[in-house]
Amino acid sequence: MSDPDSEEGRHLKEVEADESAAGKRLDQWLTEALGPELSRNRVQALIRGGAVMLGTQTVTEPKRKVVIGERYAVAVPEPEVQVPVGEAIPLDILYEDDAVIVINKPAGLVVHPAPGNRTGTLVNALIHHCGQKLSTIGGAHRRGIVHRLDRDTSGVMVAAKTDEAHMALAEEFASHGRNGDLERVYVALVWGVPKRMAGMIDAPLGRALQDRTLRAVVPENRADSRDAVTHYKVLERYGEGASEGGGIASLVECWLETGRTHQVRVHLAHIGHPVIGDPAYGRAFRTKAQRLPEDAAAKVAALPRQALHARVLAFRHPETGEPMRFEAPIPDDLKEVMACLAGL
């Protein structure tokens, strides 16, 4: 699951009703506010389709009267990007047969083309490597893609070569492993050390109100709330006080019971231990690096991504039913940071 996230194939645009909007129908005003690219009929379809939010509430009535000061968020369709073509991008292949291909995705590699990343993606690499032997269920821009990792998260991913394999894997991921042997294990370098060496974070997720491309822990009764459960275990503690259970940072292993967008990153930040280098959920903790010795602080500052790695992925083979388990070693950039922290 998965990149900096907006609605699939859409971008979110916020508009505020001024005096000229007062009393107008929502569809009429949004057509004027969003510009000539969208017809009134298209705007009506977006409203009825749940693409318009007023605060935390979805608005589905085009005839609704607009009130001055209301702020609406509209998931506006992105213009279609060109059909992706194969590109000779190196792949670290862990396993491959006629149904699936398992790869160790490096940090920095976007999973599929979208506005802003039209080329140079994992899909482009898969098309070059597999040719026409990729599932088409997700559409031309997501050929073979069953699940996603954020651009700057490294680790194990599986892609489907046939539509039948895609459907079977998608069902397994959708059930969060309850109907099979799906297992997803991440490791993360985080600021601080959790009070408990192992535990469970059970906190529903929804869109963050201040930035709707991000996620946040939300009340269970909110319309967009989705259950999210992460189990964690502290593997290492670093820095002063580590031997007594404290420390400035720690290595944490996370096992996902559900697979929501940004789940590990949001949950770890929620308990006060955001992932080191996380530009979205760890911003407030950047000053922590000032407590590090100069060499360690420089190594952390030089890390160009969040210190999060999908180390293990296990699932049942979509054709044979055989349990499959793959592990990607912690990449060198994270090992270097770990080595600096271990020397504190």
mmCIF file of C-alpha atoms in Angstrom:
data_model
loop_
_atom_site.group_PDB
_atom_site.id
_atom_site.type_symbol
_atom_site.label_atom_id
_atom_site.label_comp_id
_atom_site.label_asym_id
_atom_site.label_seq_id
_atom_site.Cartn_x
_atom_site.Cartn_y
_atom_site.Cartn_z
ATOM 1 C CA MET A 1 0.000 0.000 0.000
ATOM 2 C CA SER A 2 1.710 2.672 -0.186
ATOM 3 C CA ASP A 3 3.521 7.155 -2.244
ATOM 4 C CA PRO A 4 2.524 10.675 -1.179
ATOM 5 C CA ASP A 5 -1.130 9.868 -1.574
ATOM 6 C CA SER A 6 -4.037 11.642 -3.182
ATOM 7 C CA GLU A 7 -7.159 10.071 -4.607
ATOM 8 C CA GLU A 8 -6.072 7.574 -7.259
ATOM 9 C CA GLY A 9 -5.674 9.572 -10.495
ATOM 10 C CA ARG A 10 -6.880 12.806 -8.824
ATOM 11 C CA HIS A 11 -5.552 15.836 -7.044
ATOM 12 C CA LEU A 12 -7.311 17.647 -4.228
ATOM 13 C CA LYS A 13 -8.262 21.272 -4.772
ATOM 14 C CA GLU A 14 -9.644 23.441 -1.962
ATOM 15 C CA VAL A 15 -11.995 26.334 -2.710
ATOM 16 C CA GLU A 16 -13.629 28.802 -0.297
ATOM 17 C CA ALA A 17 -17.039 30.368 -0.849
ATOM 18 C CA ASP A 18 -16.919 34.161 -0.996
ATOM 19 C CA GLU A 19 -19.802 36.646 -1.175
ATOM 20 C CA SER A 20 -20.403 35.910 -4.866
ATOM 21 C CA ALA A 21 -21.131 32.265 -4.002
ATOM 22 C CA ALA A 22 -23.825 32.914 -1.402
ATOM 23 C CA GLY A 23 -27.076 31.132 -2.173
ATOM 24 C CA LYS A 24 -25.843 29.462 -5.356
ATOM 25 C CA ARG A 25 -26.230 25.763 -6.006
ATOM 26 C CA LEU A 26 -23.087 23.830 -5.181
ATOM 27 C CA ASP A 27 -22.718 22.421 -8.695
ATOM 28 C CA GLN A 28 -23.125 25.873 -10.267
ATOM 29 C CA TRP A 29 -20.591 27.527 -7.976
ATOM 30 C CA LEU A 30 -18.010 24.738 -8.220
ATOM 31 C CA THR A 31 -18.230 24.824 -12.022
ATOM 32 C CA GLU A 32 -17.369 28.523 -11.872
ATOM 33 C CA ALA A 33 -14.698 28.096 -9.196
ATOM 34 C CA LEU A 34 -12.885 25.152 -10.756
ATOM 35 C CA GLY A 35 -12.492 26.715 -14.181
ATOM 36 C CA PRO A 36 -13.382 25.742 -17.743
ATOM 37 C CA GLU A 37 -11.758 22.300 -17.699
ATOM 38 C CA LEU A 38 -14.811 20.739 -16.009
ATOM 39 C CA SER A 39 -18.343 20.991 -17.348
ATOM 40 C CA ARG A 40 -21.310 21.361 -15.029
ATOM 41 C CA ASN A 41 -22.377 17.799 -15.813
ATOM 42 C CA ARG A 42 -18.891 16.561 -14.861
ATOM 43 C CA VAL A 43 -18.997 18.557 -11.622
ATOM 44 C CA GLN A 44 -22.398 17.071 -10.807
ATOM 45 C CA ALA A 45 -20.987 13.593 -11.366
ATOM 46 C CA LEU A 46 -18.062 14.341 -9.055
ATOM 47 C CA ILE A 47 -20.424 15.532 -6.322
ATOM 48 C CA ARG A 48 -22.701 12.499 -6.626
ATOM 49 C CA GLY A 49 -19.646 10.248 -6.720
ATOM 50 C CA GLY A 50 -18.394 11.426 -3.317
ATOM 51 C CA ALA A 51 -15.491 13.518 -4.587
ATOM 52 C CA VAL A 52 -16.502 16.680 -2.698
ATOM 53 C CA MET A 53 -15.870 17.201 1.034
ATOM 54 C CA LEU A 54 -17.051 19.962 3.364
ATOM 55 C CA GLY A 55 -14.770 19.630 6.368
ATOM 56 C CA THR A 56 -14.947 15.944 7.299
ATOM 57 C CA GLN A 57 -18.301 15.349 5.614
ATOM 58 C CA THR A 58 -18.839 14.098 2.076
ATOM 59 C CA VAL A 59 -21.366 16.235 0.154
ATOM 60 C CA THR A 60 -23.373 14.369 -2.493
ATOM 61 C CA GLU A 61 -26.225 16.807 -3.267
ATOM 62 C CA PRO A 62 -25.540 19.090 -6.272
ATOM 63 C CA LYS A 63 -28.480 21.350 -5.321
ATOM 64 C CA ARG A 64 -27.074 22.174 -1.902
ATOM 65 C CA LYS A 65 -26.993 25.942 -1.273
ATOM 66 C CA VAL A 66 -23.536 27.370 -0.664
ATOM 67 C CA VAL A 67 -22.850 29.453 2.457
ATOM 68 C CA ILE A 68 -20.204 32.191 2.644
ATOM 69 C CA GLY A 69 -17.019 30.977 4.282
ATOM 70 C CA GLU A 70 -17.524 27.278 3.565
ATOM 71 C CA ARG A 71 -14.369 25.500 2.380
ATOM 72 C CA TYR A 72 -14.776 22.566 0.031
ATOM 73 C CA ALA A 73 -12.145 20.022 -0.984
ATOM 74 C CA VAL A 74 -12.699 18.529 -4.430
ATOM 75 C CA ALA A 75 -10.891 15.466 -5.796
ATOM 76 C CA VAL A 76 -10.361 16.783 -9.332
ATOM 77 C CA PRO A 77 -9.431 14.207 -11.998
ATOM 78 C CA GLU A 78 -5.879 14.472 -13.222
ATOM 79 C CA PRO A 79 -5.308 14.672 -16.958
ATOM 80 C CA GLU A 80 -4.452 11.263 -18.341
ATOM 81 C CA VAL A 81 -0.745 10.548 -18.444
ATOM 82 C CA GLN A 82 0.771 8.850 -21.447
ATOM 83 C CA VAL A 83 0.622 5.071 -21.605
ATOM 84 C CA PRO A 84 3.809 3.849 -19.911
ATOM 85 C CA VAL A 85 6.504 2.112 -21.914
ATOM 86 C CA GLY A 86 9.304 -0.176 -20.840
ATOM 87 C CA GLU A 87 12.485 1.369 -19.484
ATOM 88 C CA ALA A 88 15.738 -0.416 -18.719
ATOM 89 C CA ILE A 89 15.667 0.284 -14.987
ATOM 90 C CA PRO A 90 17.594 -2.336 -12.939
ATOM 91 C CA LEU A 91 15.460 -4.618 -10.786
ATOM 92 C CA ASP A 92 16.583 -6.540 -7.701
ATOM 93 C CA ILE A 93 14.541 -9.691 -8.327
ATOM 94 C CA LEU A 94 14.036 -12.003 -5.352
ATOM 95 C CA TYR A 95 11.795 -14.513 -7.164
ATOM 96 C CA GLU A 96 10.019 -14.890 -10.475
ATOM 97 C CA ASP A 97 7.787 -17.414 -12.223
ATOM 98 C CA ASP A 98 4.945 -17.272 -14.772
ATOM 99 C CA ALA A 99 2.471 -15.842 -12.242
ATOM 100 C CA VAL A 100 4.384 -13.449 -9.999
ATOM 101 C CA ILE A 101 7.567 -11.455 -9.671
ATOM 102 C CA VAL A 102 8.944 -10.419 -6.281
ATOM 103 C CA ILE A 103 11.373 -7.515 -6.116
ATOM 104 C CA ASN A 104 13.356 -5.576 -3.546
ATOM 105 C CA LYS A 105 12.310 -1.999 -4.321
ATOM 106 C CA PRO A 106 14.956 0.643 -3.649
ATOM 107 C CA ALA A 107 14.103 3.913 -1.922
ATOM 108 C CA GLY A 108 13.408 6.696 -4.408
ATOM 109 C CA LEU A 109 11.625 4.501 -6.946
ATOM 110 C CA VAL A 110 7.996 5.528 -7.541
ATOM 111 C CA VAL A 111 5.716 2.526 -8.040
ATOM 112 C CA HIS A 112 3.562 3.699 -10.964
ATOM 113 C CA PRO A 113 3.324 6.669 -13.349
ATOM 114 C CA ALA A 114 1.293 9.694 -12.301
ATOM 115 C CA PRO A 115 1.460 13.429 -12.904
ATOM 116 C CA GLY A 116 4.885 14.528 -11.733
ATOM 117 C CA ASN A 117 6.337 11.044 -12.250
ATOM 118 C CA ARG A 118 5.448 10.069 -15.794
ATOM 119 C CA THR A 119 8.515 7.888 -16.337
ATOM 120 C CA GLY A 120 11.218 6.111 -14.380
ATOM 121 C CA THR A 121 8.788 4.085 -12.263
ATOM 122 C CA LEU A 122 8.611 0.465 -11.175
ATOM 123 C CA VAL A 123 5.865 -0.110 -13.751
ATOM 124 C CA ASN A 124 8.187 1.098 -16.515
ATOM 125 C CA ALA A 125 10.856 -1.297 -15.245
ATOM 126 C CA LEU A 126 8.401 -4.217 -15.054
ATOM 127 C CA ILE A 127 7.139 -3.587 -18.594
ATOM 128 C CA HIS A 128 10.729 -3.659 -19.877
ATOM 129 C CA HIS A 129 11.511 -6.860 -17.977
ATOM 130 C CA CYS A 130 8.233 -8.763 -18.406
ATOM 131 C CA GLY A 131 6.910 -7.414 -21.703
ATOM 132 C CA GLN A 132 3.233 -8.211 -22.096
ATOM 133 C CA LYS A 133 3.326 -10.716 -19.242
ATOM 134 C CA LEU A 134 1.851 -8.387 -16.644
ATOM 135 C CA SER A 135 -1.665 -8.200 -15.258
ATOM 136 C CA THR A 136 -3.901 -5.477 -16.688
ATOM 137 C CA ILE A 137 -6.564 -5.300 -13.970
ATOM 138 C CA GLY A 138 -5.167 -2.085 -12.487
ATOM 139 C CA GLY A 139 -5.148 -0.347 -15.869
ATOM 140 C CA ALA A 140 -2.295 0.650 -18.174
ATOM 141 C CA HIS A 141 -0.562 2.844 -15.591
ATOM 142 C CA ARG A 142 -0.589 0.190 -12.845
ATOM 143 C CA ARG A 143 0.164 -2.965 -14.790
ATOM 144 C CA GLY A 144 1.049 -5.766 -12.397
ATOM 145 C CA ILE A 145 0.700 -3.608 -9.293
ATOM 146 C CA VAL A 146 -1.168 -5.351 -6.469
ATOM 147 C CA HIS A 147 0.085 -3.210 -3.553
ATOM 148 C CA ARG A 148 2.408 -0.257 -3.124
ATOM 149 C CA LEU A 149 5.250 1.080 -1.054
ATOM 150 C CA ASP A 150 5.854 4.809 -0.644
ATOM 151 C CA ARG A 151 8.466 6.201 -3.019
ATOM 152 C CA ASP A 152 10.998 6.600 -0.223
ATOM 153 C CA THR A 153 10.299 3.283 1.497
ATOM 154 C CA SER A 154 12.468 0.371 0.413
ATOM 155 C CA GLY A 155 11.740 -3.338 0.559
ATOM 156 C CA VAL A 156 9.818 -6.350 -0.684
ATOM 157 C CA MET A 157 6.980 -6.041 -3.195
ATOM 158 C CA VAL A 158 5.116 -8.597 -5.296
ATOM 159 C CA ALA A 159 3.660 -7.885 -8.739
ATOM 160 C CA ALA A 160 1.264 -10.066 -10.714
ATOM 161 C CA LYS A 161 1.939 -11.319 -14.220
ATOM 162 C CA THR A 162 -1.568 -12.609 -14.923
ATOM 163 C CA ASP A 163 -5.018 -11.233 -14.184
ATOM 164 C CA GLU A 164 -5.848 -14.438 -12.295
ATOM 165 C CA ALA A 165 -2.794 -14.044 -10.068
ATOM 166 C CA HIS A 166 -3.643 -10.363 -9.524
ATOM 167 C CA MET A 167 -7.189 -11.163 -8.375
ATOM 168 C CA ALA A 168 -6.005 -13.869 -5.979
ATOM 169 C CA LEU A 169 -3.297 -11.673 -4.470
ATOM 170 C CA ALA A 170 -5.630 -8.678 -4.236
ATOM 171 C CA GLU A 171 -8.113 -10.783 -2.277
ATOM 172 C CA GLU A 172 -5.353 -11.930 0.059
ATOM 173 C CA PHE A 173 -4.184 -8.354 0.679
ATOM 174 C CA ALA A 174 -7.769 -7.126 1.119
ATOM 175 C CA SER A 175 -8.385 -9.735 3.825
ATOM 176 C CA HIS A 176 -5.245 -8.494 5.652
ATOM 177 C CA GLY A 177 -4.057 -12.088 5.949
ATOM 178 C CA ARG A 178 -7.134 -13.352 7.766
ATOM 179 C CA ASN A 179 -7.831 -15.819 4.953
ATOM 180 C CA GLY A 180 -4.284 -16.956 4.338
ATOM 181 C CA ASP A 181 -0.630 -16.488 5.143
ATOM 182 C CA LEU A 182 -0.101 -12.819 4.294
ATOM 183 C CA GLU A 183 2.635 -11.316 6.451
ATOM 184 C CA ARG A 184 4.135 -7.833 6.216
ATOM 185 C CA VAL A 185 7.029 -6.879 8.475
ATOM 186 C CA TYR A 186 8.796 -3.510 8.436
ATOM 187 C CA VAL A 187 11.801 -2.179 10.298
ATOM 188 C CA ALA A 188 12.107 1.503 11.150
ATOM 189 C CA LEU A 189 14.618 3.759 12.834
ATOM 190 C CA VAL A 190 12.599 6.052 15.086
ATOM 191 C CA TRP A 191 13.267 8.964 17.402
ATOM 192 C CA GLY A 192 13.227 7.966 21.060
ATOM 193 C CA VAL A 193 12.360 4.593 22.581
ATOM 194 C CA PRO A 194 8.783 3.392 23.204
ATOM 195 C CA LYS A 195 7.992 2.932 26.895
ATOM 196 C CA ARG A 196 6.934 -0.645 26.238
ATOM 197 C CA MET A 197 9.397 -2.907 24.418
ATOM 198 C CA ALA A 198 6.515 -4.508 22.509
ATOM 199 C CA GLY A 199 2.934 -3.549 21.980
ATOM 200 C CA MET A 200 0.011 -2.919 19.660
ATOM 201 C CA ILE A 201 -1.140 0.363 18.148
ATOM 202 C CA ASP A 202 -4.872 0.165 17.419
ATOM 203 C CA ALA A 203 -5.849 3.559 16.019
ATOM 204 C CA PRO A 204 -8.147 4.194 13.031
ATOM 205 C CA LEU A 205 -6.832 6.299 10.176
ATOM 206 C CA GLY A 206 -8.420 8.865 7.877
ATOM 207 C CA ARG A 207 -7.364 11.873 5.834
ATOM 208 C CA ALA A 208 -5.516 14.640 7.659
ATOM 209 C CA LEU A 209 -7.648 17.784 7.673
ATOM 210 C CA GLN A 210 -4.680 20.159 7.373
ATOM 211 C CA ASP A 211 -3.299 18.282 4.342
ATOM 212 C CA ARG A 212 -5.627 15.847 2.643
ATOM 213 C CA THR A 213 -2.771 14.049 0.878
ATOM 214 C CA LEU A 214 -1.658 12.781 4.305
ATOM 215 C CA ARG A 215 -3.228 10.499 6.919
ATOM 216 C CA ALA A 216 -3.984 10.986 10.606
ATOM 217 C CA VAL A 217 -5.461 9.090 13.533
ATOM 218 C CA VAL A 218 -9.170 9.978 13.535
ATOM 219 C CA PRO A 219 -12.283 9.161 15.594
ATOM 220 C CA GLU A 220 -13.873 5.811 14.788
ATOM 221 C CA ASN A 221 -17.179 7.460 13.866
ATOM 222 C CA ARG A 222 -15.715 9.771 11.244
ATOM 223 C CA ALA A 223 -16.969 9.020 7.738
ATOM 224 C CA ASP A 224 -13.537 8.199 6.302
ATOM 225 C CA SER A 225 -12.273 6.288 9.351
ATOM 226 C CA ARG A 226 -10.626 2.936 8.595
ATOM 227 C CA ASP A 227 -9.471 0.459 11.220
ATOM 228 C CA ALA A 228 -5.685 0.177 11.450
ATOM 229 C CA VAL A 229 -3.615 -2.088 13.699
ATOM 230 C CA THR A 230 0.188 -2.231 13.948
ATOM 231 C CA HIS A 231 2.154 -4.516 16.261
ATOM 232 C CA TYR A 232 5.669 -3.421 17.177
ATOM 233 C CA LYS A 233 8.772 -4.642 18.979
ATOM 234 C CA VAL A 234 11.893 -2.666 19.933
ATOM 235 C CA LEU A 235 14.974 -4.419 18.517
ATOM 236 C CA GLU A 236 17.747 -1.955 19.464
ATOM 237 C CA ARG A 237 18.155 1.207 21.559
ATOM 238 C CA TYR A 238 20.724 3.880 20.775
ATOM 239 C CA GLY A 239 22.328 6.725 22.702
ATOM 240 C CA GLU A 240 22.659 7.805 26.294
ATOM 241 C CA GLY A 241 20.488 5.768 28.636
ATOM 242 C CA ALA A 242 19.971 2.921 26.156
ATOM 243 C CA SER A 243 21.138 0.289 28.645
ATOM 244 C CA GLU A 244 18.500 1.501 31.121
ATOM 245 C CA GLY A 245 15.668 1.431 28.587
ATOM 246 C CA GLY A 246 16.064 5.007 27.341
ATOM 247 C CA GLY A 247 17.928 6.430 24.392
ATOM 248 C CA ILE A 248 17.703 9.030 21.655
ATOM 249 C CA ALA A 249 16.626 6.562 18.942
ATOM 250 C CA SER A 250 15.656 2.953 18.436
ATOM 251 C CA LEU A 251 15.237 0.262 15.794
ATOM 252 C CA VAL A 252 11.646 -0.972 15.787
ATOM 253 C CA GLU A 253 10.092 -3.921 13.995
ATOM 254 C CA CYS A 254 6.463 -3.521 12.924
ATOM 255 C CA TRP A 255 4.052 -6.249 11.867
ATOM 256 C CA LEU A 256 0.941 -5.053 10.064
ATOM 257 C CA GLU A 257 -2.458 -6.484 10.901
ATOM 258 C CA THR A 258 -3.990 -4.054 8.387
ATOM 259 C CA GLY A 259 -2.446 -2.251 5.432
ATOM 260 C CA ARG A 260 -3.548 1.384 5.304
ATOM 261 C CA THR A 261 -1.795 4.201 3.467
ATOM 262 C CA HIS A 262 1.183 5.490 5.516
ATOM 263 C CA GLN A 263 0.076 3.228 8.387
ATOM 264 C CA VAL A 264 3.460 2.521 9.970
ATOM 265 C CA ARG A 265 4.592 6.139 9.665
ATOM 266 C CA VAL A 266 1.395 7.584 11.164
ATOM 267 C CA HIS A 267 1.116 5.022 13.960
ATOM 268 C CA LEU A 268 4.721 5.447 15.101
ATOM 269 C CA ALA A 269 4.334 9.232 15.078
ATOM 270 C CA HIS A 270 1.067 8.831 16.996
ATOM 271 C CA ILE A 271 2.858 7.162 19.928
ATOM 272 C CA GLY A 272 5.514 9.888 19.893
ATOM 273 C CA HIS A 273 8.246 8.045 17.974
ATOM 274 C CA PRO A 274 8.189 9.124 14.320
ATOM 275 C CA VAL A 275 10.408 7.527 11.711
ATOM 276 C CA ILE A 276 13.751 9.283 11.365
ATOM 277 C CA GLY A 277 13.881 11.316 8.153
ATOM 278 C CA ASP A 278 10.113 11.293 7.642
ATOM 279 C CA PRO A 279 9.365 14.637 5.946
ATOM 280 C CA ALA A 280 5.613 14.463 6.579
ATOM 281 C CA TYR A 281 5.087 12.927 10.013
ATOM 282 C CA GLY A 282 8.452 13.599 11.694
ATOM 283 C CA ARG A 283 8.911 17.290 10.956
ATOM 284 C CA ALA A 284 8.487 18.383 14.572
ATOM 285 C CA PHE A 285 11.300 16.049 15.658
ATOM 286 C CA ARG A 286 14.051 17.342 13.351
ATOM 287 C CA THR A 287 15.718 19.179 16.238
ATOM 288 C CA LYS A 288 16.372 15.775 17.860
ATOM 289 C CA ALA A 289 19.382 15.475 15.535
ATOM 290 C CA GLN A 290 20.992 18.385 17.398
ATOM 291 C CA ARG A 291 21.450 16.080 20.383
ATOM 292 C CA LEU A 292 23.628 13.755 18.308
ATOM 293 C CA PRO A 293 27.425 13.977 17.946
ATOM 294 C CA GLU A 294 28.498 15.821 14.810
ATOM 295 C CA ASP A 295 29.229 12.758 12.665
ATOM 296 C CA ALA A 296 25.970 11.014 13.582
ATOM 297 C CA ALA A 297 23.974 14.215 13.080
ATOM 298 C CA ALA A 298 25.543 14.637 9.637
ATOM 299 C CA LYS A 299 24.705 11.043 8.686
ATOM 300 C CA VAL A 300 21.068 11.460 9.746
ATOM 301 C CA ALA A 301 20.807 14.818 7.955
ATOM 302 C CA ALA A 302 22.199 13.261 4.772
ATOM 303 C CA LEU A 303 19.572 10.509 4.722
ATOM 304 C CA PRO A 304 17.313 11.549 1.821
ATOM 305 C CA ARG A 305 14.295 9.545 2.914
ATOM 306 C CA GLN A 306 12.372 8.090 5.834
ATOM 307 C CA ALA A 307 14.253 5.273 7.583
ATOM 308 C CA LEU A 308 11.610 2.657 6.811
ATOM 309 C CA HIS A 309 12.147 -0.702 5.107
ATOM 310 C CA ALA A 310 9.673 -3.476 4.217
ATOM 311 C CA ARG A 311 11.842 -6.386 5.302
ATOM 312 C CA VAL A 312 9.458 -9.345 4.996
ATOM 313 C CA LEU A 313 6.560 -10.214 2.716
ATOM 314 C CA ALA A 314 4.852 -13.595 2.915
ATOM 315 C CA PHE A 315 1.805 -14.806 0.979
ATOM 316 C CA ARG A 316 0.269 -17.885 -0.594
ATOM 317 C CA HIS A 317 1.223 -18.399 -4.217
ATOM 318 C CA PRO A 318 -1.856 -17.359 -6.240
ATOM 319 C CA GLU A 319 -1.759 -20.495 -8.420
ATOM 320 C CA THR A 320 -0.246 -23.291 -6.324
ATOM 321 C CA GLY A 321 -1.346 -22.147 -2.862
ATOM 322 C CA GLU A 322 2.185 -22.762 -1.623
ATOM 323 C CA PRO A 323 3.300 -20.502 1.237
ATOM 324 C CA MET A 324 5.968 -18.066 0.000
ATOM 325 C CA ARG A 325 8.163 -15.899 2.226
ATOM 326 C CA PHE A 326 10.714 -13.315 1.122
ATOM 327 C CA GLU A 327 13.092 -11.111 3.038
ATOM 328 C CA ALA A 328 15.022 -8.068 1.830
ATOM 329 C CA PRO A 329 18.121 -7.157 3.857
ATOM 330 C CA ILE A 330 18.304 -3.717 5.428
ATOM 331 C CA PRO A 331 19.834 -1.437 2.756
ATOM 332 C CA ASP A 332 23.231 0.194 3.133
ATOM 333 C CA ASP A 333 21.950 3.739 3.702
ATOM 334 C CA LEU A 334 20.032 2.630 6.789
ATOM 335 C CA LYS A 335 22.876 0.393 7.963
ATOM 336 C CA GLU A 336 25.190 3.399 7.920
ATOM 337 C CA VAL A 337 22.848 5.390 10.106
ATOM 338 C CA MET A 338 22.413 2.407 12.430
ATOM 339 C CA ALA A 339 26.202 2.044 12.732
ATOM 340 C CA CYS A 340 26.556 5.735 13.694
ATOM 341 C CA LEU A 341 23.794 5.465 16.271
ATOM 342 C CA ALA A 342 25.231 2.234 17.683
ATOM 343 C CA GLY A 343 28.498 4.037 18.357
ATOM 344 C CA LEU A 344 26.906 6.670 20.595
#
